[in-house]
Coordinates of N, CA and C in Angstrom, one line a residue:
M1 N 0.8 -1.2 0.0 CA 0.0 0.0 0.0 C 0.9 1.2 0.0
T2 N 0.5 2.2 -0.8 CA 1.3 3.5 -0.9 C 0.5 4.6 -0.2
A3 N 1.1 5.7 -0.1 CA 0.5 6.9 0.5 C -0.8 7.3 -0.3
E4 N -0.7 7.0 -1.6 CA -1.8 7.4 -2.5 C -3.0 6.6 -2.3
T5 N -2.8 5.3 -1.9 CA -4.0 4.4 -1.8 C -4.5 4.3 -0.4
V6 N -3.8 4.9 0.6 CA -4.3 4.8 2.0 C -5.8 5.4 2.1
P7 N -6.1 6.5 1.5 CA -7.5 7.0 1.6 C -8.5 6.1 1.1
L8 N -8.2 5.1 0.3 CA -9.1 4.1 -0.3 C -9.5 3.0 0.8
A9 N -8.7 2.9 1.8 CA -9.0 2.0 2.9 C -9.3 2.7 4.2
P10 N -10.6 2.9 4.5 CA -11.0 3.8 5.6 C -10.4 3.3 6.9
G11 N -10.2 2.0 7.1 CA -9.6 1.5 8.3 C -8.2 2.0 8.5
F12 N -7.4 1.9 7.4 CA -6.1 2.4 7.5 C -6.0 4.0 7.6
A13 N -6.9 4.6 6.8 CA -6.9 6.1 6.8 C -7.1 6.7 8.1
A14 N -7.9 6.0 9.0 CA -8.3 6.5 10.3 C -7.1 6.5 11.2
I15 N -6.1 5.6 11.0 CA -5.0 5.5 12.0 C -3.7 5.9 11.3
A16 N -3.7 6.0 10.0 CA -2.4 6.2 9.3 C -1.9 7.7 9.5
E17 N -0.6 7.8 9.6 CA 0.0 9.1 9.6 C 1.0 9.1 8.4
R18 N 0.8 10.1 7.5 CA 1.7 10.1 6.4 C 2.9 11.0 6.7
I19 N 4.1 10.4 6.3 CA 5.3 11.1 6.5 C 6.0 11.1 5.2
D20 N 6.2 12.3 4.6 CA 6.9 12.5 3.3 C 8.4 12.7 3.6
L21 N 9.2 11.8 3.0 CA 10.6 11.8 3.1 C 11.2 12.5 1.9
E22 N 12.1 13.4 2.1 CA 12.8 14.1 1.0 C 13.9 13.1 0.4
P23 N 14.0 13.2 -0.9 CA 15.1 12.3 -1.5 C 16.4 12.6 -1.0
L24 N 17.3 11.6 -1.0 CA 18.7 11.9 -0.6 C 19.4 12.8 -1.5
T25 N 20.2 13.7 -1.0 CA 21.0 14.6 -1.8 C 22.3 13.8 -2.3
A26 N 22.9 14.4 -3.3 CA 24.1 13.8 -3.8 C 25.2 13.7 -2.7
S27 N 25.2 14.8 -1.9 CA 26.2 14.8 -0.8 C 25.9 13.7 0.2
T28 N 24.7 13.4 0.5 CA 24.3 12.3 1.4 C 24.7 11.0 0.8
V29 N 24.4 10.8 -0.5 CA 24.8 9.6 -1.2 C 26.3 9.3 -1.1
G30 N 27.1 10.4 -1.3 CA 28.5 10.3 -1.1 C 28.9 9.8 0.3
D31 N 28.3 10.4 1.3 CA 28.6 10.1 2.7 C 28.2 8.6 3.0
L32 N 27.1 8.1 2.4 CA 26.7 6.7 2.6 C 27.7 5.7 1.9
L33 N 28.1 6.1 0.7 CA 29.1 5.3 0.0 C 30.4 5.2 0.8
R34 N 30.8 6.3 1.3 CA 32.1 6.4 2.0 C 32.0 5.5 3.3
A35 N 30.9 5.5 4.0 CA 30.7 4.7 5.1 C 30.6 3.2 4.8
R36 N 29.9 2.9 3.7 CA 29.7 1.5 3.2 C 31.0 0.8 2.7
F37 N 31.8 1.6 2.0 CA 33.0 0.9 1.3 C 34.3 1.4 1.9
D38 N 34.3 2.3 2.9 CA 35.5 2.8 3.5 C 36.5 3.3 2.5
A39 N 36.0 4.1 1.5 CA 36.8 4.7 0.5 C 36.1 6.0 0.0
E40 N 36.9 6.8 -0.6 CA 36.3 8.1 -1.1 C 35.7 7.9 -2.5
P41 N 34.3 8.0 -2.6 CA 33.7 7.8 -3.9 C 34.0 8.9 -4.9
H42 N 34.3 8.5 -6.1 CA 34.5 9.5 -7.1 C 33.2 10.2 -7.5
D43 N 33.3 11.4 -7.9 CA 32.1 12.2 -8.2 C 31.2 11.5 -9.3
I44 N 31.9 10.9 -10.2 CA 31.1 10.2 -11.3 C 30.3 9.1 -10.7
L45 N 30.8 8.3 -9.8 CA 30.1 7.2 -9.1 C 28.9 7.8 -8.3
V46 N 29.2 8.9 -7.6 CA 28.1 9.5 -6.8 C 27.0 10.0 -7.7
R47 N 27.3 10.6 -8.8 CA 26.3 11.1 -9.7 C 25.6 10.0 -10.3
F48 N 26.3 8.9 -10.7 CA 25.6 7.7 -11.3 C 24.6 7.1 -10.4
L49 N 25.0 6.9 -9.1 CA 24.1 6.3 -8.1 C 22.9 7.3 -7.7
H50 N 23.3 8.5 -7.6 CA 22.2 9.5 -7.2 C 21.1 9.6 -8.3
E51 N 21.5 9.6 -9.5 CA 20.6 9.7 -10.6 C 19.8 8.4 -10.8
R52 N 20.5 7.2 -10.6 CA 19.8 5.9 -10.8 C 18.9 5.6 -9.7
S53 N 19.2 6.0 -8.5 CA 18.4 5.7 -7.3 C 17.3 6.7 -7.1
N54 N 17.4 7.9 -7.8 CA 16.4 9.0 -7.7 C 16.3 9.4 -6.2
G55 N 17.4 9.3 -5.5 CA 17.5 9.7 -4.1 C 16.8 8.8 -3.1
G56 N 16.4 7.6 -3.6 CA 15.8 6.7 -2.7 C 16.8 5.8 -1.9
Y57 N 16.6 5.7 -0.6 CA 17.6 5.0 0.2 C 17.7 3.5 -0.2
A58 N 16.5 2.9 -0.2 CA 16.4 1.4 -0.5 C 17.0 1.1 -1.9
S59 N 16.7 2.0 -2.9 CA 17.2 1.8 -4.2 C 18.7 2.0 -4.3
L60 N 19.2 3.0 -3.5 CA 20.6 3.2 -3.5 C 21.4 2.0 -2.9
C61 N 20.8 1.4 -1.8 CA 21.5 0.2 -1.3 C 21.5 -0.9 -2.2
Q62 N 20.4 -1.2 -2.9 CA 20.3 -2.3 -3.9 C 21.3 -2.1 -5.1
L63 N 21.3 -0.8 -5.6 CA 22.2 -0.5 -6.7 C 23.7 -0.7 -6.3
A64 N 24.0 -0.1 -5.1 CA 25.4 -0.2 -4.6 C 25.9 -1.6 -4.4
D65 N 25.0 -2.4 -3.8 CA 25.3 -3.8 -3.6 C 25.5 -4.6 -4.9
A66 N 24.6 -4.3 -5.9 CA 24.7 -4.9 -7.2 C 26.0 -4.5 -7.9
L67 N 26.4 -3.3 -7.8 CA 27.6 -2.8 -8.4 C 28.8 -3.6 -7.8
A68 N 28.8 -3.7 -6.5 CA 29.9 -4.3 -5.8 C 30.0 -5.8 -6.1
E69 N 28.8 -6.5 -6.1 CA 28.8 -7.9 -6.4 C 29.2 -8.3 -7.8
S70 N 28.9 -7.3 -8.8 CA 29.3 -7.6 -10.2 C 30.7 -7.1 -10.5
G71 N 31.4 -6.5 -9.6 CA 32.7 -6.0 -9.8 C 32.7 -4.7 -10.7
A72 N 31.6 -4.0 -10.6 CA 31.5 -2.8 -11.4 C 32.1 -1.5 -10.7
I73 N 32.5 -1.7 -9.5 CA 33.2 -0.6 -8.7 C 34.4 -1.2 -8.1
T74 N 35.4 -0.4 -8.0 CA 36.7 -0.9 -7.5 C 37.4 0.3 -6.8
S75 N 38.3 0.0 -5.9 CA 39.0 1.1 -5.2 C 40.4 1.2 -5.7
V76 N 40.7 2.4 -6.2 CA 42.1 2.7 -6.7 C 42.7 3.8 -5.9
E77 N 43.7 3.5 -5.2 CA 44.4 4.6 -4.3 C 43.3 5.2 -3.4
D78 N 42.5 4.4 -2.8 CA 41.5 4.8 -1.8 C 40.4 5.6 -2.4
T79 N 40.2 5.5 -3.8 CA 39.1 6.2 -4.4 C 38.2 5.2 -5.1
L80 N 37.0 5.3 -4.8 CA 36.0 4.3 -5.3 C 35.5 4.8 -6.7
I81 N 35.8 4.0 -7.7 CA 35.4 4.4 -9.1 C 34.6 3.3 -9.8
L82 N 33.9 3.7 -10.9 CA 33.2 2.8 -11.7 C 34.1 2.1 -12.7
K83 N 33.7 0.8 -13.1 CA 34.4 0.1 -14.1 C 33.4 -0.1 -15.3
P84 N 33.5 0.8 -16.3 CA 32.5 0.7 -17.4 C 32.4 -0.7 -18.0
S85 N 33.5 -1.4 -18.1 CA 33.5 -2.7 -18.7 C 32.7 -3.8 -17.9
R86 N 32.3 -3.4 -16.7 CA 31.5 -4.4 -15.9 C 30.1 -3.9 -15.7
L87 N 29.7 -2.8 -16.4 CA 28.3 -2.3 -16.2 C 27.2 -3.3 -16.7
E88 N 27.6 -4.0 -17.7 CA 26.6 -5.0 -18.2 C 26.4 -6.1 -17.2
Q89 N 27.4 -6.5 -16.5 CA 27.3 -7.5 -15.5 C 26.4 -6.9 -14.3
F90 N 26.6 -5.7 -14.0 CA 25.8 -5.0 -13.0 C 24.3 -5.0 -13.4
R91 N 24.0 -4.7 -14.7 CA 22.7 -4.7 -15.1 C 22.0 -6.0 -15.0
Q92 N 22.8 -7.1 -15.3 CA 22.3 -8.4 -15.2 C 22.1 -8.9 -13.8
A93 N 22.9 -8.3 -12.9 CA 22.8 -8.7 -11.5 C 21.6 -8.2 -10.7
L94 N 21.0 -7.1 -11.3 CA 19.9 -6.5 -10.6 C 18.7 -7.4 -10.4
P95 N 18.2 -8.1 -11.4 CA 17.0 -9.0 -11.1 C 17.3 -10.1 -10.1
E96 N 18.6 -10.5 -9.9 CA 18.9 -11.5 -8.9 C 18.7 -10.9 -7.5
R97 N 18.8 -9.6 -7.4 CA 18.6 -8.9 -6.1 C 17.2 -8.6 -5.8
R98 N 16.5 -8.3 -6.8 CA 15.1 -8.0 -6.6 C 14.3 -8.1 -7.9
S99 N 13.4 -9.1 -8.0 CA 12.6 -9.3 -9.2 C 11.5 -8.3 -9.1
S100 N 11.2 -7.6 -10.3 CA 10.2 -6.6 -10.3 C 8.8 -7.2 -10.2
S101 N 8.0 -6.8 -9.2 CA 6.7 -7.3 -9.0 C 5.6 -6.3 -9.3
A102 N 6.1 -5.2 -10.0 CA 5.2 -4.0 -10.2 C 3.9 -4.4 -10.9
A103 N 4.0 -5.2 -12.0 CA 2.9 -5.6 -12.7 C 1.9 -6.5 -11.9
S104 N 2.4 -7.4 -11.2 CA 1.6 -8.3 -10.4 C 0.8 -7.6 -9.3
R105 N 1.5 -6.5 -8.8 CA 0.8 -5.7 -7.7 C -0.4 -5.0 -8.3
L106 N -0.4 -4.7 -9.6 CA -1.5 -4.0 -10.2 C -2.5 -4.9 -10.9
G107 N -2.3 -6.2 -10.7 CA -3.3 -7.2 -11.3 C -2.7 -8.0 -12.4
G108 N -1.6 -7.6 -13.0 CA -0.9 -8.4 -14.0 C -1.7 -8.6 -15.3
T109 N -2.6 -7.6 -15.6 CA -3.3 -7.7 -16.9 C -2.4 -7.4 -18.1
P110 N -2.8 -7.9 -19.3 CA -1.9 -7.5 -20.5 C -1.7 -6.0 -20.6
G111 N -2.7 -5.2 -20.4 CA -2.6 -3.8 -20.5 C -1.6 -3.2 -19.6
I112 N -1.6 -3.7 -18.3 CA -0.7 -3.2 -17.3 C 0.7 -3.7 -17.6
I113 N 0.9 -4.9 -18.1 CA 2.2 -5.4 -18.4 C 2.8 -4.6 -19.6
D114 N 2.0 -4.3 -20.6 CA 2.5 -3.5 -21.8 C 2.9 -2.1 -21.3
L115 N 2.0 -1.6 -20.5 CA 2.3 -0.2 -20.0 C 3.6 -0.1 -19.2
L116 N 3.8 -1.0 -18.2 CA 5.0 -0.9 -17.4 C 6.2 -1.3 -18.2
D117 N 6.1 -2.3 -19.1 CA 7.3 -2.7 -19.9 C 7.7 -1.5 -20.8
L118 N 6.8 -0.8 -21.4 CA 7.1 0.3 -22.3 C 7.7 1.4 -21.6
V119 N 7.1 1.8 -20.4 CA 7.6 3.0 -19.7 C 9.0 2.7 -19.2
S120 N 9.2 1.4 -18.7 CA 10.5 1.1 -18.2 C 11.6 1.1 -19.3
V121 N 11.2 0.7 -20.5 CA 12.2 0.6 -21.6 C 12.5 2.0 -22.1
I122 N 11.5 2.9 -22.3 CA 11.6 4.2 -22.8 C 12.2 5.2 -21.7
G123 N 11.6 5.0 -20.5 CA 12.0 5.9 -19.4 C 11.0 6.9 -19.1
E124 N 10.4 7.5 -20.1 CA 9.3 8.5 -20.0 C 8.4 8.5 -21.2
V125 N 7.1 8.3 -20.9 CA 6.2 8.2 -22.0 C 5.1 9.3 -21.8
E126 N 4.8 10.0 -22.9 CA 3.8 11.0 -22.9 C 2.4 10.4 -22.5
L127 N 1.6 11.1 -21.7 CA 0.4 10.6 -21.2 C -0.5 10.0 -22.3
D128 N -0.7 10.7 -23.4 CA -1.6 10.3 -24.4 C -1.0 9.0 -25.1
E129 N 0.3 8.9 -25.2 CA 0.9 7.7 -25.7 C 0.7 6.5 -24.8
A130 N 0.8 6.7 -23.5 CA 0.6 5.7 -22.5 C -0.8 5.1 -22.6
V131 N -1.7 6.0 -22.7 CA -3.1 5.6 -22.9 C -3.3 4.8 -24.1
T132 N -2.6 5.2 -25.2 CA -2.7 4.4 -26.5 C -2.3 3.0 -26.3
C133 N -1.2 2.8 -25.6 CA -0.6 1.4 -25.5 C -1.3 0.6 -24.5
S134 N -2.1 1.2 -23.6 CA -2.9 0.4 -22.6 C -4.3 0.9 -22.6
S135 N -4.7 1.6 -21.5 CA -6.0 2.2 -21.4 C -5.9 3.3 -20.4
P136 N -6.9 4.3 -20.4 CA -6.9 5.3 -19.4 C -7.0 4.7 -18.0
A137 N -7.8 3.6 -17.8 CA -8.0 3.0 -16.5 C -6.7 2.4 -16.0
D138 N -5.9 1.8 -16.9 CA -4.6 1.2 -16.5 C -3.6 2.3 -16.0
V139 N -3.6 3.3 -16.8 CA -2.6 4.4 -16.5 C -3.1 5.1 -15.1
A140 N -4.4 5.3 -14.9 CA -4.8 5.9 -13.7 C -4.5 5.0 -12.5
L141 N -4.7 3.7 -12.7 CA -4.4 2.7 -11.6 C -3.0 2.8 -11.2
A142 N -2.1 2.7 -12.2 CA -0.6 2.7 -12.0 C -0.2 4.0 -11.3
V143 N -0.8 5.1 -11.6 CA -0.4 6.4 -11.0 C -0.9 6.4 -9.6
L144 N -2.2 6.0 -9.4 CA -2.8 6.0 -8.1 C -2.1 5.1 -7.1
H145 N -1.6 4.0 -7.6 CA -0.9 3.0 -6.8 C 0.5 3.5 -6.4
G146 N 1.0 4.4 -7.2 CA 2.4 5.0 -7.0 C 3.4 4.3 -7.8
T147 N 3.1 3.3 -8.6 CA 4.0 2.6 -9.5 C 4.6 3.5 -10.6
L148 N 3.7 4.3 -11.2 CA 4.1 5.4 -12.1 C 3.8 6.7 -11.5
R149 N 4.6 7.7 -11.9 CA 4.3 9.1 -11.5 C 4.2 9.9 -12.7
E150 N 3.3 10.9 -12.6 CA 3.0 11.8 -13.7 C 3.7 13.1 -13.5
V151 N 4.5 13.5 -14.5 CA 5.2 14.8 -14.4 C 5.1 15.5 -15.7
D152 N 4.6 16.7 -15.7 CA 4.5 17.5 -16.9 C 3.9 16.8 -18.1
G153 N 2.8 16.1 -17.9 CA 2.1 15.4 -19.0 C 2.7 14.1 -19.4
A154 N 3.6 13.6 -18.7 CA 4.3 12.3 -19.0 C 4.3 11.4 -17.8
V155 N 4.5 10.1 -18.0 CA 4.6 9.1 -16.9 C 5.9 8.4 -17.0
T156 N 6.4 8.1 -15.8 CA 7.7 7.4 -15.7 C 7.6 6.5 -14.5
M157 N 8.4 5.5 -14.4 CA 8.4 4.6 -13.2 C 8.9 5.4 -12.0
T158 N 8.1 5.2 -10.9 CA 8.5 5.9 -9.6 C 9.8 5.4 -9.1
D159 N 10.0 4.1 -9.1 CA 11.2 3.5 -8.6 C 12.1 3.1 -9.7
P160 N 13.2 3.8 -9.9 CA 14.1 3.4 -11.0 C 14.7 2.0 -10.9
V161 N 14.9 1.5 -9.7 CA 15.4 0.1 -9.6 C 14.4 -0.9 -10.1
D162 N 13.1 -0.6 -9.8 CA 12.0 -1.4 -10.4 C 12.1 -1.5 -11.9
A163 N 12.3 -0.3 -12.5 CA 12.4 -0.2 -14.0 C 13.7 -1.0 -14.5
E164 N 14.8 -0.8 -13.7 CA 16.0 -1.5 -14.1 C 15.8 -3.1 -14.1
C165 N 15.1 -3.5 -13.0 CA 14.9 -5.0 -12.9 C 14.0 -5.5 -14.0
L166 N 12.9 -4.7 -14.2 CA 12.0 -5.1 -15.2 C 12.6 -5.3 -16.6
V167 N 13.4 -4.2 -17.0 CA 14.0 -4.3 -18.3 C 15.0 -5.4 -18.4
A168 N 15.8 -5.6 -17.3 CA 16.8 -6.6 -17.4 C 16.2 -8.0 -17.5
G169 N 15.0 -8.2 -17.0 CA 14.3 -9.5 -17.1 C 13.6 -9.8 -18.3
L170 N 13.5 -8.8 -19.3 CA 12.8 -9.0 -20.5 C 13.6 -9.9 -21.5
S171 N 12.8 -10.8 -22.1 CA 13.4 -11.7 -23.1 C 13.8 -10.9 -24.4
A172 N 14.6 -11.5 -25.2 CA 15.0 -10.9 -26.5 C 13.8 -10.7 -27.3
A173 N 12.9 -11.7 -27.3 CA 11.7 -11.6 -28.1 C 10.8 -10.5 -27.7
R174 N 10.7 -10.3 -26.4 CA 9.9 -9.2 -25.8 C 10.5 -7.9 -26.2
M175 N 11.8 -7.8 -26.2 CA 12.5 -6.5 -26.5 C 12.2 -6.2 -28.0
V176 N 12.2 -7.2 -28.8 CA 11.9 -6.9 -30.2 C 10.5 -6.4 -30.4
E177 N 9.6 -7.1 -29.6 CA 8.2 -6.7 -29.7 C 8.0 -5.2 -29.2
L178 N 8.7 -4.9 -28.1 CA 8.6 -3.5 -27.5 C 9.2 -2.5 -28.5
S179 N 10.3 -2.9 -29.2 CA 10.9 -2.0 -30.1 C 9.9 -1.6 -31.2
G180 N 9.1 -2.6 -31.6 CA 8.0 -2.3 -32.6 C 7.0 -1.3 -32.1
E181 N 6.7 -1.4 -30.8 CA 5.7 -0.5 -30.2 C 6.3 0.9 -30.1
V182 N 7.6 0.9 -29.8 CA 8.3 2.2 -29.7 C 8.3 2.9 -31.0
R183 N 8.6 2.2 -32.1 CA 8.6 2.8 -33.4 C 7.3 3.2 -33.9
T184 N 6.2 2.5 -33.4 CA 4.9 2.9 -33.7 C 4.5 4.2 -33.1
L185 N 5.0 4.4 -31.9 CA 4.7 5.7 -31.2 C 5.6 6.8 -31.7
H186 N 6.9 6.4 -32.1 CA 7.8 7.4 -32.6 C 8.4 6.9 -33.9
P187 N 7.7 7.1 -35.0 CA 8.1 6.6 -36.3 C 9.5 7.1 -36.7
T188 N 10.0 8.2 -36.2 CA 11.3 8.8 -36.6 C 12.4 8.1 -35.9
L189 N 12.1 7.3 -34.8 CA 13.2 6.7 -34.0 C 13.8 5.5 -34.8
S190 N 15.1 5.5 -35.0 CA 15.7 4.5 -35.7 C 16.0 3.3 -34.8
A191 N 16.2 2.1 -35.4 CA 16.5 0.9 -34.7 C 17.8 1.1 -33.8
E192 N 18.8 1.9 -34.4 CA 20.0 2.1 -33.6 C 19.7 2.9 -32.4
D193 N 18.8 3.9 -32.4 CA 18.5 4.7 -31.3 C 17.8 3.8 -30.2
G194 N 16.9 2.9 -30.6 CA 16.3 2.0 -29.7 C 17.3 1.1 -29.0
E195 N 18.2 0.6 -29.7 CA 19.2 -0.2 -29.1 C 20.1 0.5 -28.1
R196 N 20.4 1.8 -28.4 CA 21.2 2.6 -27.5 C 20.4 2.8 -26.2
D197 N 19.1 3.0 -26.3 CA 18.3 3.3 -25.1 C 18.4 2.1 -24.2
Q198 N 18.6 0.9 -24.6 CA 18.6 -0.3 -23.8 C 19.8 -0.5 -23.0
G199 N 20.9 0.1 -23.4 CA 22.2 -0.2 -22.7 C 22.3 0.7 -21.5
C200 N 23.4 0.4 -20.7 CA 23.7 1.2 -19.6 C 24.1 2.6 -20.0
P201 N 23.8 3.7 -19.3 CA 24.2 5.0 -19.7 C 25.7 5.2 -19.8
V202 N 26.0 6.1 -20.8 CA 27.4 6.4 -21.0 C 28.0 7.1 -19.7
V203 N 29.1 6.6 -19.2 CA 29.7 7.2 -18.0 C 30.7 8.2 -18.5
P204 N 30.5 9.5 -18.2 CA 31.5 10.6 -18.6 C 32.8 10.4 -17.9
G205 N 33.8 11.0 -18.5 CA 35.1 10.9 -17.8 C 35.8 9.6 -17.8
E206 N 35.8 8.8 -18.9 CA 36.3 7.5 -18.9 C 37.7 7.4 -18.5
R207 N 38.5 8.5 -18.7 CA 39.9 8.4 -18.3 C 40.1 8.3 -16.8
L208 N 39.0 8.7 -16.1 CA 39.1 8.6 -14.6 C 38.7 7.3 -14.1
T209 N 38.3 6.3 -14.9 CA 37.8 5.0 -14.5 C 38.8 4.0 -14.8
D210 N 38.7 2.8 -14.2 CA 39.6 1.7 -14.4 C 39.4 1.1 -15.7
P211 N 40.3 1.0 -16.6 CA 40.1 0.5 -18.0 C 39.8 -1.0 -18.0
G212 N 40.1 -1.7 -16.8 CA 39.9 -3.1 -16.8 C 38.5 -3.5 -16.5

C-alpha cells in the first residue's frame, strides 16, 4: 500500500500518519558510500548512483550492492570508481537482487504489463501515448498506486530500480516486440536509437575510471 492508496482503505486512513521523506542529496549519497565501502567515492560514481536511485535509500542500497557484487566498482588509491567494462554484469545482477513485481501488484493484466514494460524501456512516456498502448484506466491505476508518477504530462516509473529490474528481465523476443511498439509511437526513431536506449548510460570521464 502506498500513501496514494491509503485514503481508499478507511480502516487504515483513520489510523495512518503520512510522513513524506525528502530524496537523498548527492552529498548524502557520497557520505553513505564512504561509510559503506570505507573509500572516497569519485564524483562520477556519486552522480551515477544518485541519478539511478532517484534519491531513494532502498534503491541506493540495492544498486550499490549490485555494483559491488558484479565487480563494477573498485577502489584505486583509496578512491572508489566505476568500471565501465563491468556495467553490463551490473545490469544483469539487478534481477537477482530484486525481481520486479510491479505488474503483479497491479493485477498483471496484459494492458498493465504492456504499460509498465514500455515505460521502463523508454524511461518517460507522454500521457496520451501511455493511454494508447494500454488504457486510461490502467494508467490511472498505476499512477494512483504509485508505481508510475506523472510529471508535466508524461509518466515514468516511480522506482528506478524497479524499472532496471523489469528491463533486465525482458526476453530478447519481448524486447523486439517492444521496439516495434516504440517505433509505432515514434516513427522517426531508428533501430539504432532504440538499441542505444537499452544499454547502460554512458559514463562521462572514462579516463578517470579503471580500464579493466
